[in-house]
PDB file of C-alpha atoms in Angstrom:
ATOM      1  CA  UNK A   1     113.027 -45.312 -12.912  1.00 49.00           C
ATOM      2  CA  UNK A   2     110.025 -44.195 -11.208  1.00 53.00           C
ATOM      3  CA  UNK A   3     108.846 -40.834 -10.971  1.00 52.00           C
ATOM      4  CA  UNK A   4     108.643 -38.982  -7.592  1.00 52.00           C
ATOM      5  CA  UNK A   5     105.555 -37.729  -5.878  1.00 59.00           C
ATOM      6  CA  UNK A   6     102.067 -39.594  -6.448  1.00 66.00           C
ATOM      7  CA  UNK A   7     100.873 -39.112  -9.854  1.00 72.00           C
ATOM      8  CA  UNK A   8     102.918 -41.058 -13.246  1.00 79.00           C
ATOM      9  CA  UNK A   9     101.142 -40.546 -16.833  1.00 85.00           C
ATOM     10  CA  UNK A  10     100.282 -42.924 -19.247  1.00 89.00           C
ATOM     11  CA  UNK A  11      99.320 -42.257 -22.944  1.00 94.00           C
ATOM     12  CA  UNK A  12      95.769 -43.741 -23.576  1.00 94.00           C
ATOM     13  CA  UNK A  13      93.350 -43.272 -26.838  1.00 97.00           C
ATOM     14  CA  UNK A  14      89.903 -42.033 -27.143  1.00 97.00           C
ATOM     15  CA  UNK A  15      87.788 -42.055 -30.121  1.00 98.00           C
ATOM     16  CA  UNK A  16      85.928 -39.457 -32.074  1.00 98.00           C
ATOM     17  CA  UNK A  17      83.609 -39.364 -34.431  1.00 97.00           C
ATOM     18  CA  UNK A  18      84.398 -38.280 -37.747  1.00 96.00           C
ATOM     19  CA  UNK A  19      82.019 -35.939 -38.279  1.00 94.00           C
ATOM     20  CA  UNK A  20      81.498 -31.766 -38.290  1.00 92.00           C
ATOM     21  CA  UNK A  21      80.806 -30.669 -35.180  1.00 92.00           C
ATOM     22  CA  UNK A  22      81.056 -30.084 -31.368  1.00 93.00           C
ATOM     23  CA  UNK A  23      81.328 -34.040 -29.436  1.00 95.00           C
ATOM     24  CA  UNK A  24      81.850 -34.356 -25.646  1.00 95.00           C
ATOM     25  CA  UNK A  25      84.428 -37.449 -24.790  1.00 95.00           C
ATOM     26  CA  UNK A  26      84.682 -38.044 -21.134  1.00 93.00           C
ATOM     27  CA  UNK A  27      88.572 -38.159 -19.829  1.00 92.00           C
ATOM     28  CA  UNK A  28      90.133 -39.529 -16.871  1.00 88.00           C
ATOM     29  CA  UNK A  29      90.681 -36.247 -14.621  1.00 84.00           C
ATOM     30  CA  UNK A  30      94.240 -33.767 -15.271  1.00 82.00           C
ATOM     31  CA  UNK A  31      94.518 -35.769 -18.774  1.00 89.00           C
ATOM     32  CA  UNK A  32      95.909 -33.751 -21.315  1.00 92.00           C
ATOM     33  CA  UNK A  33      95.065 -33.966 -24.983  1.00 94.00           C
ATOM     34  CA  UNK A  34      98.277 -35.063 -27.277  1.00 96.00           C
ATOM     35  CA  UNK A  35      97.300 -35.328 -30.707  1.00 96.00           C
ATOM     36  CA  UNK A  36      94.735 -36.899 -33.116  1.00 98.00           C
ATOM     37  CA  UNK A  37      94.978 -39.391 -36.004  1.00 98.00           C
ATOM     38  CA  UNK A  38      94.121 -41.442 -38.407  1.00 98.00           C
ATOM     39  CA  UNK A  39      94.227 -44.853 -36.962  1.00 97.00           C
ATOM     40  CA  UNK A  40      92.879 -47.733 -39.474  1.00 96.00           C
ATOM     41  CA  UNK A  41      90.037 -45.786 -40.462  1.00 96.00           C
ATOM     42  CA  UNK A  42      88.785 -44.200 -37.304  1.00 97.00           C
ATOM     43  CA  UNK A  43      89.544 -40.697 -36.037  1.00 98.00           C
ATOM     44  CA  UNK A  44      90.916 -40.836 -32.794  1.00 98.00           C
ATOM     45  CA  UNK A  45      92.558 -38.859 -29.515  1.00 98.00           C
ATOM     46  CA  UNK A  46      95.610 -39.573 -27.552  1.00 98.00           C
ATOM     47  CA  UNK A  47      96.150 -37.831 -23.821  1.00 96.00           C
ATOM     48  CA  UNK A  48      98.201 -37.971 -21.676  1.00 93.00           C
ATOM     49  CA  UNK A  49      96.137 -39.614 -18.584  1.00 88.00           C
ATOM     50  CA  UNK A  50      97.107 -38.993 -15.022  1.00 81.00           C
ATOM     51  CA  UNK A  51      97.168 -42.209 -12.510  1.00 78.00           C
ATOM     52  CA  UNK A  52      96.727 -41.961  -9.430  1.00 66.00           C
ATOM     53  CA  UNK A  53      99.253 -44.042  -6.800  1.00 59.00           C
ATOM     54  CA  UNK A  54      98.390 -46.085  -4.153  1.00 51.00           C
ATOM     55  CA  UNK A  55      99.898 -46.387  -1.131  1.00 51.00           C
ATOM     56  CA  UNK A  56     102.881 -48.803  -1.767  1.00 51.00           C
ATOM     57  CA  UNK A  57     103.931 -47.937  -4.871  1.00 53.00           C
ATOM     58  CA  UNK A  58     101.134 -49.410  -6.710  1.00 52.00           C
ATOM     59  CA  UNK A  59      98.904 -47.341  -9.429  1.00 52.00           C
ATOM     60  CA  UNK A  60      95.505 -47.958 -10.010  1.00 58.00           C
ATOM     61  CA  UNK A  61      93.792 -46.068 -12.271  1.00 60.00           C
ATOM     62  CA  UNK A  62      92.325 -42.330 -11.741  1.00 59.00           C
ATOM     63  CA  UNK A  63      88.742 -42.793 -10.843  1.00 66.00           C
ATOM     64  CA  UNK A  64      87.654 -39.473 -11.464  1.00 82.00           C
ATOM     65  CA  UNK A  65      86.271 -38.728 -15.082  1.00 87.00           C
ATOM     66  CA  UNK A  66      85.011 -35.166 -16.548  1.00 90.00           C
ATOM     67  CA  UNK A  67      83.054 -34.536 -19.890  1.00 92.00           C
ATOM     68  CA  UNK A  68      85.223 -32.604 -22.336  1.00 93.00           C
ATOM     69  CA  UNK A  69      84.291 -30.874 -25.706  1.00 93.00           C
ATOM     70  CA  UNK A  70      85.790 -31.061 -28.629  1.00 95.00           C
ATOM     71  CA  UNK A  71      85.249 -29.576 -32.614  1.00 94.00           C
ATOM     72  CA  UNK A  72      86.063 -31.258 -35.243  1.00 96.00           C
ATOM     73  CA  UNK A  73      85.856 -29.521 -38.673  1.00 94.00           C
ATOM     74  CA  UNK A  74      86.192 -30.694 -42.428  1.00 95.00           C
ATOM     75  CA  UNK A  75      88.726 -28.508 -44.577  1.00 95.00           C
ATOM     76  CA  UNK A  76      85.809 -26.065 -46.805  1.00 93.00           C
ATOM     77  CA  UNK A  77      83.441 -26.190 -43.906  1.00 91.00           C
ATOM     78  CA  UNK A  78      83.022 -23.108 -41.658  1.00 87.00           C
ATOM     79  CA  UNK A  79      84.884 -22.907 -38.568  1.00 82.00           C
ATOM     80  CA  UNK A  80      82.996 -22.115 -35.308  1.00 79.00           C
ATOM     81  CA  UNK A  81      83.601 -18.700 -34.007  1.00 75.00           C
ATOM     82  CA  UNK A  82      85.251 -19.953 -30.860  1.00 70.00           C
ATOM     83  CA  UNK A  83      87.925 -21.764 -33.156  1.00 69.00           C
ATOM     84  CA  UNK A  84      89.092 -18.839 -34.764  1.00 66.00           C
ATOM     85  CA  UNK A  85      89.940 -16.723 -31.760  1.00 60.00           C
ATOM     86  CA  UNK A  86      93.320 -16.818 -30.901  1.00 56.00           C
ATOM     87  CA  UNK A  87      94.358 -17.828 -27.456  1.00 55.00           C
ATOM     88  CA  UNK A  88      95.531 -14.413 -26.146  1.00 52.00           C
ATOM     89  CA  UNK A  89      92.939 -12.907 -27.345  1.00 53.00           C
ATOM     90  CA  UNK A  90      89.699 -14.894 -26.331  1.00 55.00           C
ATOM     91  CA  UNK A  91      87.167 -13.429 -24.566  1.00 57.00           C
ATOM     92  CA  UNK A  92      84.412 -15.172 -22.969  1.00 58.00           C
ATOM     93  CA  UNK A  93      84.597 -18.121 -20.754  1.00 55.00           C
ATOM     94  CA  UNK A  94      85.273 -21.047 -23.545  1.00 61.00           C
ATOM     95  CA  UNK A  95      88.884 -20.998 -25.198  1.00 72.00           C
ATOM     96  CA  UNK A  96      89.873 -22.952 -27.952  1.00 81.00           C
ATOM     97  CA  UNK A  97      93.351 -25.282 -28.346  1.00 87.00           C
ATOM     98  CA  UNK A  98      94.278 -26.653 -32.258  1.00 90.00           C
ATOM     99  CA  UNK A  99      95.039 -30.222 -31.606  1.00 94.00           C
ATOM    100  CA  UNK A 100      95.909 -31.544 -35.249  1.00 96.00           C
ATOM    101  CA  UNK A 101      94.833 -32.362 -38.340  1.00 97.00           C
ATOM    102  CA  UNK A 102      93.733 -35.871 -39.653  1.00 98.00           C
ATOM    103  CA  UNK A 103      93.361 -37.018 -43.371  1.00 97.00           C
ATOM    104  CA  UNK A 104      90.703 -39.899 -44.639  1.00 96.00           C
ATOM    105  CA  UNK A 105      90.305 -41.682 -48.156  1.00 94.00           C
ATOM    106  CA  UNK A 106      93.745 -40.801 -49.315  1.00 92.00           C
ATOM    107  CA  UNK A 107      93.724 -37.247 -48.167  1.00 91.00           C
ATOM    108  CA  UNK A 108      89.645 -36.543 -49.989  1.00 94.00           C
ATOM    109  CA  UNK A 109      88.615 -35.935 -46.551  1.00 95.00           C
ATOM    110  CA  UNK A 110      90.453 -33.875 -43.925  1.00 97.00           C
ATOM    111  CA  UNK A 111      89.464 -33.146 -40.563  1.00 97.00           C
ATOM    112  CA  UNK A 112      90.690 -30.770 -38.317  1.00 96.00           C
ATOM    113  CA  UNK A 113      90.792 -31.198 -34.332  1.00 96.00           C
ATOM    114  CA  UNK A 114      90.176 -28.248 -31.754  1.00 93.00           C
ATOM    115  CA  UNK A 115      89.896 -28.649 -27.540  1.00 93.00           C
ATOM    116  CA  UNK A 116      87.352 -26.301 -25.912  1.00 87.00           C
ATOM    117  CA  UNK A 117      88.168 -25.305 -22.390  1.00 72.00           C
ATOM    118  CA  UNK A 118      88.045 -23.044 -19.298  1.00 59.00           C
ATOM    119  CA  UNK A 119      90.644 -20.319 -19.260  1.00 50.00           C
ATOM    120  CA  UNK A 120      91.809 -22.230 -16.684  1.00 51.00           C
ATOM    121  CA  UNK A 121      91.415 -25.537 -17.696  1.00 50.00           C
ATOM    122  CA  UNK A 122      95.345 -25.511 -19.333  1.00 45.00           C
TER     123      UNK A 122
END
């Protein structure tokens, strides 16, 4: 059954790079970050990506794409500053959102996932 009004979702992936660190990934517009994995070796991002509807009935893909940021931390490696502030609390214009956890080579190597946004921005 379709969904009323113009937008429907679809889940789509995005890599990252496995790697400490703050990474831009640019997303379809209104997509919202599900989870991340471990998917046959690579670390990677699934959203939730708004499409937009055509007249007709017929979906075509959103057009618009923004640049988001993301950290991505190994377990025993400093968090940034802006990870460890909790939501309610943030101050500043950047908030950060825990997106999940992924484990590597059996579990040696752990990485952990956090969004960076506007106050806004969720």
């Amino acid at each position: 059954m379709a969904r009323p009004g113009p937008y429907t979702f679809q889940v789509w992936k995005f890599p990252l790079e496995i790697r400490d660190g703050r990474q831009s990934v640019s997303l379809p517009g209104g997509s919202r970050p599900l989870s991340v994995a471990n998917q046959h070796g690579r670390l990677v991002l699934w959203a939730a990506v708004r499409m937009a509807s055509a007249t007709g009935g017929v979906f075509q893909k959103n057009p618009f794409y923004e640049e988001r940021f993301f950290h991505v931390v190994r377990t025993g490696v400093d968090l940034p500053e802006e990870c460890v502030r909790p939501d309610e609390f943030a101050s500043g214009p950047v908030r950060i959102k825990f997106l999940g956890t992924a484990m590597f080579a059996e579990g040696r190597a752990v990485f952990h996932v956090f969004e960076e946004a506007e106050p806004d921005g969720w």
